[in-house]
Short mmCIF file of C-alpha atoms and ligand atoms in Angstrom, two decimals:
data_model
loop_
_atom_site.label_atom_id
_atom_site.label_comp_id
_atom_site.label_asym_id
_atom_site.label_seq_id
_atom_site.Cartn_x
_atom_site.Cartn_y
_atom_site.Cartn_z
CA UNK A 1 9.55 -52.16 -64.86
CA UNK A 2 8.22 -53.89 -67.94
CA UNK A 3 9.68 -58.00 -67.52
CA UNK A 4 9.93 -61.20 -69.55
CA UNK A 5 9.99 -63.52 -67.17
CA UNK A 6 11.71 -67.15 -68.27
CA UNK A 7 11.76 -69.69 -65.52
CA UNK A 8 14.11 -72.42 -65.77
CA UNK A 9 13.57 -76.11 -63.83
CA UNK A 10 10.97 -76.52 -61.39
CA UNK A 11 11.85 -73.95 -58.78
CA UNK A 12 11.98 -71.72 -61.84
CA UNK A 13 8.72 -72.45 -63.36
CA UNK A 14 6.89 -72.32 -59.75
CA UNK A 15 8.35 -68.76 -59.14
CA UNK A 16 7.08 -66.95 -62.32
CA UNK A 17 4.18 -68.53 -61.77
CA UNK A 18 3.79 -67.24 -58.84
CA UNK A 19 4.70 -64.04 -60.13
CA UNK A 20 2.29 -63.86 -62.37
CA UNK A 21 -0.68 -64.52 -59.43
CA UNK A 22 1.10 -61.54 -57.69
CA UNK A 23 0.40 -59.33 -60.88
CA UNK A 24 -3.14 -59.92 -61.21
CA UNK A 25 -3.98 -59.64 -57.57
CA UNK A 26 -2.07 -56.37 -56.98
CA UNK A 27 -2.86 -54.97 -60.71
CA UNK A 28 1.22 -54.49 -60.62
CA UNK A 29 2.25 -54.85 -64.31
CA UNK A 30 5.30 -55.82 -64.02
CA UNK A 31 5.09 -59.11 -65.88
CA UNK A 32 4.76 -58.65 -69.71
CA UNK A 33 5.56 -62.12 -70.64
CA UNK A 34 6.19 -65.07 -68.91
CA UNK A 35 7.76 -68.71 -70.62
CA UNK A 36 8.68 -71.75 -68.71
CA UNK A 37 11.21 -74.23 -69.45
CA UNK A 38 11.75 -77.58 -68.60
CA UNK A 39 12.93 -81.15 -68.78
CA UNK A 40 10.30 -82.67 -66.77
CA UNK A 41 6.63 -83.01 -68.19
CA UNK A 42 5.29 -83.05 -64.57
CA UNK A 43 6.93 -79.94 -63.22
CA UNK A 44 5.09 -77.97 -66.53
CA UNK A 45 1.85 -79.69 -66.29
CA UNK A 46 1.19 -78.40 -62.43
CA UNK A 47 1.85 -74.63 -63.49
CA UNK A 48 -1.24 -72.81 -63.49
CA UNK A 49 -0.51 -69.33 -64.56
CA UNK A 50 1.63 -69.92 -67.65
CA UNK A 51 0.19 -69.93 -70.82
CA UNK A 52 0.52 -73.40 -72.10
CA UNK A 53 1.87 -71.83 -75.49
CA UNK A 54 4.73 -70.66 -73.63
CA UNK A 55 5.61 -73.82 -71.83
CA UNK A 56 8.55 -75.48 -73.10
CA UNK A 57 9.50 -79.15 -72.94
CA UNK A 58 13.24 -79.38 -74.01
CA UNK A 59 15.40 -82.45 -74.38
CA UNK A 60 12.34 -85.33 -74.84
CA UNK A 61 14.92 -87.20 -77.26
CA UNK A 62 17.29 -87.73 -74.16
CA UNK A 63 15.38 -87.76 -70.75
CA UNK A 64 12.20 -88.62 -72.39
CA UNK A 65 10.19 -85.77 -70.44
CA UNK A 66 11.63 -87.17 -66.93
CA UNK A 67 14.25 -84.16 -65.83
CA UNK A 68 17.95 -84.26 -65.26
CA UNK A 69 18.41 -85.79 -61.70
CA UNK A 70 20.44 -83.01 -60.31
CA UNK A 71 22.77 -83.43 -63.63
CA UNK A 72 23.71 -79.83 -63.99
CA UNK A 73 26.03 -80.77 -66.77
CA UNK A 74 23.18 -82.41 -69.03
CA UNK A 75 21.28 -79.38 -68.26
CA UNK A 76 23.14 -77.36 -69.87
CA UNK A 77 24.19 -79.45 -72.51
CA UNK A 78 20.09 -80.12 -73.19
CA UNK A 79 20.33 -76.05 -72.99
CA UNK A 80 22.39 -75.74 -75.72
CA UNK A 81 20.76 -78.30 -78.14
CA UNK A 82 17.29 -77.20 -77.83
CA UNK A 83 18.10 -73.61 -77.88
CA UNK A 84 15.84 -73.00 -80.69
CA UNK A 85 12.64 -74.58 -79.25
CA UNK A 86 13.24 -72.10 -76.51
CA UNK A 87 13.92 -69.48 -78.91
CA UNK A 88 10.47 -70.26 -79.62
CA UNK A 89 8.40 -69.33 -77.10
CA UNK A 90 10.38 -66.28 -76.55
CA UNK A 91 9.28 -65.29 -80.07
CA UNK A 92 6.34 -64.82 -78.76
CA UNK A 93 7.49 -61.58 -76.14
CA UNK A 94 6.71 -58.66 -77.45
CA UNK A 95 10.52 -57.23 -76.85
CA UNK A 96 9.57 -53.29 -77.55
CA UNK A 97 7.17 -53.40 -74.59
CA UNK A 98 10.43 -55.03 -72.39
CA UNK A 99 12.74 -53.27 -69.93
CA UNK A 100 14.89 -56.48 -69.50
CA UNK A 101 14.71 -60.35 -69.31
CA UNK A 102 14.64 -61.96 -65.78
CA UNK A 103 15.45 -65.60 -66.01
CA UNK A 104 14.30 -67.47 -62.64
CA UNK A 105 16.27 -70.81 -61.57
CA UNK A 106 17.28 -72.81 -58.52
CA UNK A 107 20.73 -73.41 -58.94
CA UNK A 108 20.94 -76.73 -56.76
CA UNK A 109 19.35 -79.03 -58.99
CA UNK A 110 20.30 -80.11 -62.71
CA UNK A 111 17.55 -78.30 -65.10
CA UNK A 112 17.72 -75.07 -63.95
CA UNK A 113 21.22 -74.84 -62.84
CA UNK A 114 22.52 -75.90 -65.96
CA UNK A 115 19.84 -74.24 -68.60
CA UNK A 116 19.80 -71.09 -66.54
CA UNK A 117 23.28 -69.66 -67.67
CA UNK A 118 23.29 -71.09 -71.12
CA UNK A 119 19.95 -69.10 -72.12
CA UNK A 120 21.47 -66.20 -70.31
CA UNK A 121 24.91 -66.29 -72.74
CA UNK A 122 22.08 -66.44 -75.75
CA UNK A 123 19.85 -64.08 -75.13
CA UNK A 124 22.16 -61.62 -74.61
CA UNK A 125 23.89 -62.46 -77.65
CA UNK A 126 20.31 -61.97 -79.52
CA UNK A 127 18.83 -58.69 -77.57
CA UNK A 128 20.16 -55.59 -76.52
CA UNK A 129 17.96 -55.24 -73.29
CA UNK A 130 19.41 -56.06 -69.89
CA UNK A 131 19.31 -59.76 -68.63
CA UNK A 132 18.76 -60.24 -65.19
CA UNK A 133 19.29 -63.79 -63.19
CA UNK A 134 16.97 -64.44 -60.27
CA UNK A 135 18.97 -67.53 -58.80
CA UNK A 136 17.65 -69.67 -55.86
CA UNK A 137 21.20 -70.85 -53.67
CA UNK A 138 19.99 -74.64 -51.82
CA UNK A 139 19.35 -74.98 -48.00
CA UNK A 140 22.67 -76.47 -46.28
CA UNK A 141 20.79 -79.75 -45.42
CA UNK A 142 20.13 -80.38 -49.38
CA UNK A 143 23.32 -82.03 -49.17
CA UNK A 144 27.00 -81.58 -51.25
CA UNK A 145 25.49 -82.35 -54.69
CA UNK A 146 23.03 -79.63 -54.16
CA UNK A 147 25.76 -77.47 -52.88
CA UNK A 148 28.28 -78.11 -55.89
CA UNK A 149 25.94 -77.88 -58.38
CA UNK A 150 24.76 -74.11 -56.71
CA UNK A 151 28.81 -73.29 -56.31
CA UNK A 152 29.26 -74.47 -60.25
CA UNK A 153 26.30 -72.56 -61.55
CA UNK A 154 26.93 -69.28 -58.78
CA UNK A 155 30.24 -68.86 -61.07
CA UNK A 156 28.96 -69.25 -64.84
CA UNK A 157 25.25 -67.74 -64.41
CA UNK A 158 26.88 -64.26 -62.39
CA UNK A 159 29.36 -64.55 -65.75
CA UNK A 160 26.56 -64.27 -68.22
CA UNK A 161 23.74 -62.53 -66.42
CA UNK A 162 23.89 -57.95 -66.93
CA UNK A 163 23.19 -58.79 -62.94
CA UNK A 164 22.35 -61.76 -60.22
CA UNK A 165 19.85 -61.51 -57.98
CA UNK A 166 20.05 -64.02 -54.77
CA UNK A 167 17.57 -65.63 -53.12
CA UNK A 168 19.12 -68.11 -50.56
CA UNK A 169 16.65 -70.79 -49.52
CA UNK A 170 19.23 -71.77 -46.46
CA UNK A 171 18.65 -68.12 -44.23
CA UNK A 172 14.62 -68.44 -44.72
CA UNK A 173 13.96 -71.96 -43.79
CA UNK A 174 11.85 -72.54 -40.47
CA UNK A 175 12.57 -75.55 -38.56
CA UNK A 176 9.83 -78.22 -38.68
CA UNK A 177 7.73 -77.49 -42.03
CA UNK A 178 7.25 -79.67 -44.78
CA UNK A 179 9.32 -79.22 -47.98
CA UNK A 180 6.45 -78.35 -49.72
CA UNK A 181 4.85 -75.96 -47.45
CA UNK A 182 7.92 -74.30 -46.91
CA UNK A 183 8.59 -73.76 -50.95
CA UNK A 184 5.05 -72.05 -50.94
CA UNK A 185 6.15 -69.72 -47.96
CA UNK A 186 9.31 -68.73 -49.48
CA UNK A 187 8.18 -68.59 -52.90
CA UNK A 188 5.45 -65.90 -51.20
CA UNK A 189 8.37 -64.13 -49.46
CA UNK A 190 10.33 -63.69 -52.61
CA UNK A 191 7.32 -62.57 -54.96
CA UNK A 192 6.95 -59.98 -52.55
CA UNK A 193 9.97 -58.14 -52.36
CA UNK A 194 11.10 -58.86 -56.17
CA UNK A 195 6.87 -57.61 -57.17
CA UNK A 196 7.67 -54.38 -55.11
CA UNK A 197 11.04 -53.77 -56.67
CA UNK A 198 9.97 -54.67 -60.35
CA UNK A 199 6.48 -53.33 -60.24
CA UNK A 200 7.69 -50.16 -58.91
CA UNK A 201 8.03 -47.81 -62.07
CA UNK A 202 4.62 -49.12 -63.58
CA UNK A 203 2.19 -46.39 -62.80
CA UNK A 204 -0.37 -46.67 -65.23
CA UNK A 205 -2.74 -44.15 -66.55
CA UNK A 206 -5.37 -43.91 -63.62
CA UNK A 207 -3.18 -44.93 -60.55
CA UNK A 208 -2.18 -42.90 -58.04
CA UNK A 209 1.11 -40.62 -58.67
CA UNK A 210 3.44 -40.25 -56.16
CA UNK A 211 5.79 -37.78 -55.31
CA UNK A 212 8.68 -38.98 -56.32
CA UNK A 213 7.93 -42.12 -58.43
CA UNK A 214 10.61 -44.30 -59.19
CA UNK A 215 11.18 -45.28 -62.70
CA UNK A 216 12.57 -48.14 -64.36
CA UNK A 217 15.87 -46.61 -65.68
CA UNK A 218 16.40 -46.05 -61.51
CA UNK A 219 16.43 -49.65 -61.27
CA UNK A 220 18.51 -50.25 -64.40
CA UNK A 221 21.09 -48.19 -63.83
CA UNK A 222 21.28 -49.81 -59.79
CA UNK A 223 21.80 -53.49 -61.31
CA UNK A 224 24.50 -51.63 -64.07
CA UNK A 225 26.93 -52.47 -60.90
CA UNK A 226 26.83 -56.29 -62.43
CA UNK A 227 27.70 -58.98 -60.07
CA UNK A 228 25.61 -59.90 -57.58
CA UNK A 229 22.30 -58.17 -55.80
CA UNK A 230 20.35 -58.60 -52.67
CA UNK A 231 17.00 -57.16 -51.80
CA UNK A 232 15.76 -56.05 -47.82
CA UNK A 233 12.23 -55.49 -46.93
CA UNK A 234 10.29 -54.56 -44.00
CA UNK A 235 6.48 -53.44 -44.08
CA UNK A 236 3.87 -52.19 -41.55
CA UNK A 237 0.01 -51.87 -41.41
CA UNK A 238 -1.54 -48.88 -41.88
CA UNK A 239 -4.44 -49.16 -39.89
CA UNK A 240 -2.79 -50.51 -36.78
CA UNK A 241 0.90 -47.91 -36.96
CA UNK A 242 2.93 -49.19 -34.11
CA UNK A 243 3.51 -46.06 -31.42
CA UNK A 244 2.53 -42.17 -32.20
CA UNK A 245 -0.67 -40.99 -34.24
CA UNK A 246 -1.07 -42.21 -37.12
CA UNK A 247 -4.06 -39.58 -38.26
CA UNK A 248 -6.00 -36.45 -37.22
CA UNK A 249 -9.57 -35.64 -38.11
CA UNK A 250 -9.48 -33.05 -40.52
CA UNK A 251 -12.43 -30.06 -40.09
CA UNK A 252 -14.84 -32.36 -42.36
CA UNK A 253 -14.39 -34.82 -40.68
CA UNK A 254 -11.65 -36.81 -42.74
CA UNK A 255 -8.81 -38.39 -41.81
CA UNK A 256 -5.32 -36.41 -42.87
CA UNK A 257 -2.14 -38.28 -42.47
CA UNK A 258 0.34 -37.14 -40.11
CA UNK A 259 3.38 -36.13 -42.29
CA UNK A 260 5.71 -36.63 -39.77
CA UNK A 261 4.65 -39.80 -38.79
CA UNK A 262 4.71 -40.78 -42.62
CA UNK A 263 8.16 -39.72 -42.59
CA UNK A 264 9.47 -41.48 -39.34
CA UNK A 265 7.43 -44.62 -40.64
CA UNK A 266 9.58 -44.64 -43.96
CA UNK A 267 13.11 -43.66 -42.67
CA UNK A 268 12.49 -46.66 -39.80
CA UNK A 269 11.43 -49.03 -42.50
CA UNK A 270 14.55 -48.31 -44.68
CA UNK A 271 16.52 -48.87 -41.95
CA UNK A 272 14.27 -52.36 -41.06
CA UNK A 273 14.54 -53.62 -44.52
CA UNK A 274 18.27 -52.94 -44.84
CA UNK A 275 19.41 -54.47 -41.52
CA UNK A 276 17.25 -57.46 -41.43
CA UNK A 277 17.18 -60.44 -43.26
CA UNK A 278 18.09 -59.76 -46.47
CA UNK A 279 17.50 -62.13 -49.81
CA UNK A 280 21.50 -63.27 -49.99
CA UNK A 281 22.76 -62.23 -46.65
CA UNK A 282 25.99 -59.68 -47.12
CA UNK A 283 27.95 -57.22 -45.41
CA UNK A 284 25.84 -53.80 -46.79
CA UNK A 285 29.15 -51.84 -47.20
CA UNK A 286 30.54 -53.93 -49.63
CA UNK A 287 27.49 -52.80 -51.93
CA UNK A 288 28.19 -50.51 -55.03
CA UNK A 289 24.92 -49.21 -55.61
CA UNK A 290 21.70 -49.01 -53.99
CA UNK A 291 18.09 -48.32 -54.21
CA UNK A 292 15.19 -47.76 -51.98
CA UNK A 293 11.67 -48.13 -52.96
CA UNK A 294 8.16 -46.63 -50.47
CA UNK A 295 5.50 -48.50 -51.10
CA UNK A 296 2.14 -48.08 -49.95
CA UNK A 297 -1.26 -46.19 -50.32
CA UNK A 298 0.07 -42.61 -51.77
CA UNK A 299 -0.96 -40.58 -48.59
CA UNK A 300 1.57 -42.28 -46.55
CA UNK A 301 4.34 -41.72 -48.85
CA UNK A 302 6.03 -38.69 -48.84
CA UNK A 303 9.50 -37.37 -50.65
CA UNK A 304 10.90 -36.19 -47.11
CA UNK A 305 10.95 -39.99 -45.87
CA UNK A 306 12.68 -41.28 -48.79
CA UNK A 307 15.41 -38.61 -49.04
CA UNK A 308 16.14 -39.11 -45.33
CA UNK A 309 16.14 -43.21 -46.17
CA UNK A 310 18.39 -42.29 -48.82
CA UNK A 311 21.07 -40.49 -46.96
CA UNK A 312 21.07 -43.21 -44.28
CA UNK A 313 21.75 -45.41 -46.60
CA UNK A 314 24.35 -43.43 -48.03
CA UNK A 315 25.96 -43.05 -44.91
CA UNK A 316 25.56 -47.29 -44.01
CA UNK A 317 26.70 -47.99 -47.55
CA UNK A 318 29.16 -45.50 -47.39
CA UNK A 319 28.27 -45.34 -51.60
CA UNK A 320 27.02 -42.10 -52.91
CA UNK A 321 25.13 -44.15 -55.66
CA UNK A 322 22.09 -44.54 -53.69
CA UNK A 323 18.47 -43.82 -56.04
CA UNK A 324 15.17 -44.08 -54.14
CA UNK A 325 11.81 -43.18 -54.80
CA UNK A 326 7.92 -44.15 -54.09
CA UNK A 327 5.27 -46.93 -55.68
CA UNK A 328 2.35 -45.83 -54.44
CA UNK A 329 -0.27 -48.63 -54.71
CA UNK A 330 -3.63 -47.82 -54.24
CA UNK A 331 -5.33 -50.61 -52.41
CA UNK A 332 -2.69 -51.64 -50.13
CA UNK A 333 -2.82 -51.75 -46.45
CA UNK A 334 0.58 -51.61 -45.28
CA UNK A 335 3.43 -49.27 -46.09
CA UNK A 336 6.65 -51.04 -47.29
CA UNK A 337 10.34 -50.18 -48.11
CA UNK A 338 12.29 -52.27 -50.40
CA UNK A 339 16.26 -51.55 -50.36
CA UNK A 340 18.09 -53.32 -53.46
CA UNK A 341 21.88 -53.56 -52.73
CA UNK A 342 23.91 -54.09 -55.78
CA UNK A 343 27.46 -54.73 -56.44
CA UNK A 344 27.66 -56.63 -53.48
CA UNK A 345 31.42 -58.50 -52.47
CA UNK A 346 30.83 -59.28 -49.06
CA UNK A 347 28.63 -62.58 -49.06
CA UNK A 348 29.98 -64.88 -46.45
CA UNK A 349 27.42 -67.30 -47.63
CA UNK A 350 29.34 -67.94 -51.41
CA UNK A 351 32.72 -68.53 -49.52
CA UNK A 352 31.19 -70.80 -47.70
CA UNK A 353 29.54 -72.65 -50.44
CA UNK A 354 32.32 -72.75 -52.67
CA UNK A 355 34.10 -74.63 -49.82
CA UNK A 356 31.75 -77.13 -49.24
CA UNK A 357 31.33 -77.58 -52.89
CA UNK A 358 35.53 -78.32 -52.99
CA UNK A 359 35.36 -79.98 -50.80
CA UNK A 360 32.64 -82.18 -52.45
CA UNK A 361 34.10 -82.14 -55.85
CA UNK A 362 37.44 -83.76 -54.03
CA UNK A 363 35.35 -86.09 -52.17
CA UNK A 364 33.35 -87.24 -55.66
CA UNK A 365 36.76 -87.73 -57.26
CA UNK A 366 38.39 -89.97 -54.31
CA UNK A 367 35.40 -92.15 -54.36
CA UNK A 368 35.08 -92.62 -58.15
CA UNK A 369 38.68 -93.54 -58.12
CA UNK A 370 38.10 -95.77 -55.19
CA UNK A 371 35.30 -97.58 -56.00
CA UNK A 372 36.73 -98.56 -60.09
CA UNK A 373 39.47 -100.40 -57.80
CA UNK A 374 37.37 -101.90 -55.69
CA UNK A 375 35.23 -103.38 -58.62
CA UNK A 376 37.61 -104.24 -60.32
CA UNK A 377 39.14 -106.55 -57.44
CA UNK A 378 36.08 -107.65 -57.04
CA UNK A 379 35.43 -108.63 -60.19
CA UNK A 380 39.04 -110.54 -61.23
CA UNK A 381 39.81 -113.41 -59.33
CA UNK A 382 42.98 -112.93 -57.00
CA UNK A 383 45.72 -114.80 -59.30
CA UNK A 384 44.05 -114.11 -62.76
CA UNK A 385 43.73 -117.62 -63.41
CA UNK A 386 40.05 -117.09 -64.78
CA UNK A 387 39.17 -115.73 -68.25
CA UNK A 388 36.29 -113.72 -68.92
CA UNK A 389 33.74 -115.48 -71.85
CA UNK A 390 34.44 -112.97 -74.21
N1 GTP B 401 12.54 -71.16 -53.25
C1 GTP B 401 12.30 -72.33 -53.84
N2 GTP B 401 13.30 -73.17 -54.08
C2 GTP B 401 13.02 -74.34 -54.67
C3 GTP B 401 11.72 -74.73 -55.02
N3 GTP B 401 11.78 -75.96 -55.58
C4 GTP B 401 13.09 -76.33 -55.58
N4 GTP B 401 13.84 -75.34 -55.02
C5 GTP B 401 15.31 -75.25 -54.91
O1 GTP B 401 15.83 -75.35 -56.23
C6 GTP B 401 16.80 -76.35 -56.31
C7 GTP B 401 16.69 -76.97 -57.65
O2 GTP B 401 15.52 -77.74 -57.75
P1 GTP B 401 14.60 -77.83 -59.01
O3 GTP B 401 14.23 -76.50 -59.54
O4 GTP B 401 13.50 -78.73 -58.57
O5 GTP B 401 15.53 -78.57 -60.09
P2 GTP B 401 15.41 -78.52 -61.66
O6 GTP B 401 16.06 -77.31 -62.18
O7 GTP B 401 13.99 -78.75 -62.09
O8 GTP B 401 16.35 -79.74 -62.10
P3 GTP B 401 16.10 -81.33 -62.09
O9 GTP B 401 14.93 -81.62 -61.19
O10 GTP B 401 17.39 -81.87 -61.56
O11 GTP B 401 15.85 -81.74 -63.50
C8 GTP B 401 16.59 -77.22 -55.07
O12 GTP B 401 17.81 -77.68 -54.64
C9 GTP B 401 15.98 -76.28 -54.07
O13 GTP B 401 16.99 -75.61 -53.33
C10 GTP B 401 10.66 -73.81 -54.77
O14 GTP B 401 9.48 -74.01 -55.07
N5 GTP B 401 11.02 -72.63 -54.19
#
């Protein structure tokens, strides 16, 4: 699937950047264009796969290159004004090579959250192709701010987005890592699943065929649910298959693929990727639509283990809408399965942000209130017999 990619804020940027490196080291061509926006010089200035043509500085009249502060609200409004200047660098995407947008943001902070959903509204208003959110929900321990801002944004990006794909930071922390080394593991984590999914579909001339190759329409017409998506993956080495035989020697001496094994190896991964940890954690019933995606070198792949993927996850989702298919990738040495869920209701997570984030909201508006009476006691002297200069 052919993308413009359009990261928004810092978590934004780092992503499609790290996209990109996941393109050229794979040969997956998934990304056709890639822009980066932002209100912070800094956060553009330590990209490295972005062309600098495409980077976008936006509201240098009012935060003077220095970001938002968590200010979702300026975000957008920055969004909104500079519109054009981002209009720019999207001039530059060649549109008829395009399946869809994808616009990449972390929804906790101010840039991102904000920008995110107001570039969504417009560019939809502009193009006719799809455009797809990838939005990053903040750990619990980022604090209420974090949380309201992710709650506020959750509601208007899903609103303006064809379809929202959810990463949430909070179920793939580890306990004791750095901030920073933990953004680079989970950035790696998500590039991996979303590069399967969205690079599935790109066969060019030369690769390997499959047997059943899934193509880009197949993952359109999965995200036509709208709402919100989730993505499960599970992968295994080739050369080191956990239980059975993995090959026989043919007569010549080559190695030949055990077919059932393949198969087996493929309906267990399905299952793997579906019932473990998922991007946005959700009940799997509650999904509309679904696809499944094989991955691997093309000799482990094989139509028998998708279609018996597929009808467990008919049966699981209890949807009849389930697509599926193979990405064979030449050089890769472990065979994966990617299930995207779409259309999902059942997120136990959003609840549970959108109460924090009341309850935050409430807890902002008692203190503001508070604290202007407390100044202003402060301030006037008990019997107002002082007058201010002027
Ligand atoms: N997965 C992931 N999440 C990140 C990363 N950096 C930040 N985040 C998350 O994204 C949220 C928003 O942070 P940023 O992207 O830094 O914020 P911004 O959009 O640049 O906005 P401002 O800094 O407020 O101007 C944070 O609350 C984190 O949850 C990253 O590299 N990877």
């Amino acid at each position: 699937m052919k993308l413009a990619m359009i990261g928004f804020g810092q978590a934004g940027g780092k992503i499609v950047d790290k996209f990109i490196e996941y393109d050229q080291r794979t040969g997956s061509q998934a990304v056709r264009s890639a822009v980066a926006v932002n209100t912070a010089k800094a956060d553009l200035v330590g990209l490295d796969y972005v062309p600098e043509e495409n980077q976008v500085l936006i509201g240098q009249s009012r935060v003077k290159g220095h970001g938002v502060g968590a200010d979702n609200e300026l975000g957008a409004e920055i969004a909104e004004e500079d519109i054009d200047e981002v209009q720019g660098a999207v001039d530059n995407v060649p549109i008829h090579d395009i399946d869809a947008f994808l616009i990449v943001a972390g929804m906790g902070g101010g840039t991102g959250s904000g920008g995110a959903p107001v570039l969504a509204k417009y560019l939809k208003r502009i193009y006719t192709e799809p455009v797809y959110g990838l939005g990053i929900l903040p750990g619990r321990d980022e604090g209420g701010i974090y949380t309201l801002n992710a709650a506020r944004s959750f509601q208007t990006f899903v609103r303006e987005v064809d379809n929202l794909l959810v990463f949430d930071n909070d179920a793939w922390r580890e306990s004791g890592e750095s901030v920073g080394s933990g953004y680079d593991r989970i950035n790696e984590e998500i590039v991996r699943r979303f590069g399967i999914l969205f690079g599935a579909g790109e066969v060019s001339r030369g690769d390997e065929v499959g047997e059943s190759v899934v193509d880009s329409s197949e993952i359109i017409n999965t995200l036509d649910t709208g709402g919100v998506s989730t993505v499960g993956y599970a992968a295994e080495e080739v050369d080191n298959p956990s239980g059975g035989l993995l090959s026989r020697f043919k007569s010549d001496g080559t190695e030949d693929v055990d077919s059932t094994h393949a198969t087996n190896r493929i309906t267990s991964l399905v299952r793997k990727a579906a019932l473990g940890r998922l991007t946005l954690p959700c009940e799997i019933d509650s999904a509309e639509r679904s696809l499944l995606v094989a991955s691997g070198p093309p000799e482990y792949l094989n139509r028998k283990g998708v279609e018996k993927g597929r009808k467990w996850l008919e049966n699981q989702t209890g949807s009849m809408e389930v697509r599926g298919g193979d990405y064979p990738t030449g050089d890769a040495e472990q065979v994966a399965g990617v299930v995207l869920l779409s259309g999902v209701s059942q997120v136990p997570r959003v609840e549970e942000l959108q109460d924090v984030a009341v309850e935050t909201q409430d807890n902002i508006d008692e203190i503001r209130s508070e604290s202007q009476q407390n100044t202003t006691d402060l301030i006037e002297d008990d019997d107002g017999e002082l007058d201010p200069l002027f």
